[in-house]
C-alpha positions as a printed Julia matrix, in Angstrom:
160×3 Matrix{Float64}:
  62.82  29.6   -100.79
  64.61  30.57   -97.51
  63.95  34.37   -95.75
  66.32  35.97   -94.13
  65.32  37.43   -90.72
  64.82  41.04   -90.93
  67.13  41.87   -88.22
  69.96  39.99   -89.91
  69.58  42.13   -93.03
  69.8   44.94   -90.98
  73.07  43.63   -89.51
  74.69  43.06   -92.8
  74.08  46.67   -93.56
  75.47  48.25   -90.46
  78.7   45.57   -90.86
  79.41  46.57   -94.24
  81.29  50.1    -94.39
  81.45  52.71   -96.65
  84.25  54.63   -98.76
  83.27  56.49  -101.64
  84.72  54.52  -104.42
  85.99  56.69  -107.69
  82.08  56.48  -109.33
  80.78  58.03  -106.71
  83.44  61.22  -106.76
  82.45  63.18  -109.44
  84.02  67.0   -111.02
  80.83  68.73  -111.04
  81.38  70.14  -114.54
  83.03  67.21  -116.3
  81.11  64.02  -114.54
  85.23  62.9   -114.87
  86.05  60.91  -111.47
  87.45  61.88  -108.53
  89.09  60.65  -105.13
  90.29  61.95  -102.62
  93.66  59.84  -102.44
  94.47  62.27  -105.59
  95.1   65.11  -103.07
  98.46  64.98  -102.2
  99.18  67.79   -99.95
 100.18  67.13   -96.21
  96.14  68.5    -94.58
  93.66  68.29   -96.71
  89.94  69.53   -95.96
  87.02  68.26   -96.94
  83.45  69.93   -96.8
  80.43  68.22   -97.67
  77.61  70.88   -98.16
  74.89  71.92  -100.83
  73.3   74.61  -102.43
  69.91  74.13  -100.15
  72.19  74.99   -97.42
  71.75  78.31   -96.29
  75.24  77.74   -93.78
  76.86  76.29   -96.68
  76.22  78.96   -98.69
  77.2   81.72   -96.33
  80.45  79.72   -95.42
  82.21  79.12   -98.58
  83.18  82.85   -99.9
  85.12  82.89   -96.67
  86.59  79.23   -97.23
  87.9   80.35  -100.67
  89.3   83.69   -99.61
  91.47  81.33   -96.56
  92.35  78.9    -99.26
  93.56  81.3   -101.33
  95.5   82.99   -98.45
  97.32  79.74   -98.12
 100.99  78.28   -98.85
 100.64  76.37  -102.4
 101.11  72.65  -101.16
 100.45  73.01   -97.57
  96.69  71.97   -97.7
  94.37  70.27  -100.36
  90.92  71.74  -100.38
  87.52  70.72  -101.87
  83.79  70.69  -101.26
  81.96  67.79  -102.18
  78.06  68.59  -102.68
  75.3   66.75  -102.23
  73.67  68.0   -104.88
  72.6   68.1   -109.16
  75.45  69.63  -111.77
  72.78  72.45  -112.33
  72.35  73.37  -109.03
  75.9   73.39  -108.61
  76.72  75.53  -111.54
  73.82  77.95  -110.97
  75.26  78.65  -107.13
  78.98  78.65  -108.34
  77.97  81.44  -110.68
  77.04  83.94  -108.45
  79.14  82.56  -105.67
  82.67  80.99  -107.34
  85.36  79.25  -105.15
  89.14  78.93  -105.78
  89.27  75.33  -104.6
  87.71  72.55  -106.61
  84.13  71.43  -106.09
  82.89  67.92  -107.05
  79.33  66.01  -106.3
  78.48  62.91  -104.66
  77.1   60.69  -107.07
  76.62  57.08  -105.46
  73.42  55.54  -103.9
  73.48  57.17  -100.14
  74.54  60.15   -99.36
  74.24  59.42   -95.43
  76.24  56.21   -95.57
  78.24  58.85   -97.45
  78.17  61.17   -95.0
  78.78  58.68   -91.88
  82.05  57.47   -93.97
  83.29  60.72   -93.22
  82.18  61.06   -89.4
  79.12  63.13   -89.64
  76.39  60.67   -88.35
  73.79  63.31   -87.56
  73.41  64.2    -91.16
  73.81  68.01   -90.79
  75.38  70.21   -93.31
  77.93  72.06   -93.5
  80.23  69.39   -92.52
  83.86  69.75   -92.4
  86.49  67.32   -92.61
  90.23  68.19   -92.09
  92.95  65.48   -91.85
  96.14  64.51   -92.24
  96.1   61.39   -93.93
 100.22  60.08   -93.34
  99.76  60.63   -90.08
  96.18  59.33   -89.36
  94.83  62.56   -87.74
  91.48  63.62   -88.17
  89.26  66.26   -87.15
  85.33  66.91   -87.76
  83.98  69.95   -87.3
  80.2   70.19   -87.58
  78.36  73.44   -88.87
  79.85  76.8    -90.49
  83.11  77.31   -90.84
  85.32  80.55   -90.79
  89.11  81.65   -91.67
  90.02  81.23   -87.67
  88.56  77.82   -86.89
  90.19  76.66   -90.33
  94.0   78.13   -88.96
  93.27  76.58   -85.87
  92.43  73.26   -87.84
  95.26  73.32   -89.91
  97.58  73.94   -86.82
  96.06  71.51   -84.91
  96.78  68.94   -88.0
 100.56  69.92   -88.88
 101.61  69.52   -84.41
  99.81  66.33   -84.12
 102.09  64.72   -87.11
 104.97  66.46   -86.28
């Protein structure tokens, strides 16, 4: 039986890459799968967080007031948690959103997490892009109504 040299194992790992595939996008009520080629609106923001998070926490009452605030169509918004359904659902009922919330459910949530551009692993992380166009921003940490505008803006003029 052949080995494989440790450091090419390694190597295959770093050379394969990461998308989240359907199973491991997950509503965090249903378990019914999710992706985020399902959002069709021209900016769409992503924010990976979880209820540990005391940032994440703080940040998304203020996220679902802005989301609310915005043009129906304009931008697609959802958290994805790295988190259990029952931690979810306990949070979400003292804190509810009005933009849809699904869980990670695949194998790594830092491959996971580097898919998206967050290599350091820190929560909140925020994600907004416009897809057609190929723009993408990353915005690590807590979030508020004015960085999310400027976001947004930012988006829209660079696919203009």
């Amino acid at each position: 039986m052949k080995h494989l040299p440790l450091a090419a194992i390694a190597l295959a790992g770093v050379l394969v890459s990461h998308t989240a595939s359907a199973d491991e996008l997950a509503d965090w009520k249903d378990n019914a799968a999710q992706t985020l080629q399902s959002l069709k609106a021209p900016v769409r923001i992503v924010n990976l967080w979880a209820t540990w998070c005391g940032p994440c926490r703080k940040e998304m009452p203020v996220m679902s007031k802005w989301y609310k605030a915005q043009k129906k169509g304009s931008v697609d918004m959802v958290g994805i948690a790295l988190d259990t359904s029952d931690n979810i659902g306990n949070f979400l009922k003292q804190t509810p959103v009005s933009y849809p919330i699904w869980r990670y459910t695949g194998a790594s949530s830092r491959n996971f997490m580097k898919s998206h551009g967050n290599n350091i692993g820190v929560l909140p992380f925020t994600v907004v892009e416009a897809p057609k166009c190929g723009y993408k921003q990353t915005i690590t940490g807590e979030v508020n109504e004015k960085s999310l505008t400027e976001a947004v803006k930012l988006a829209y003029s660079k696919c203009r």
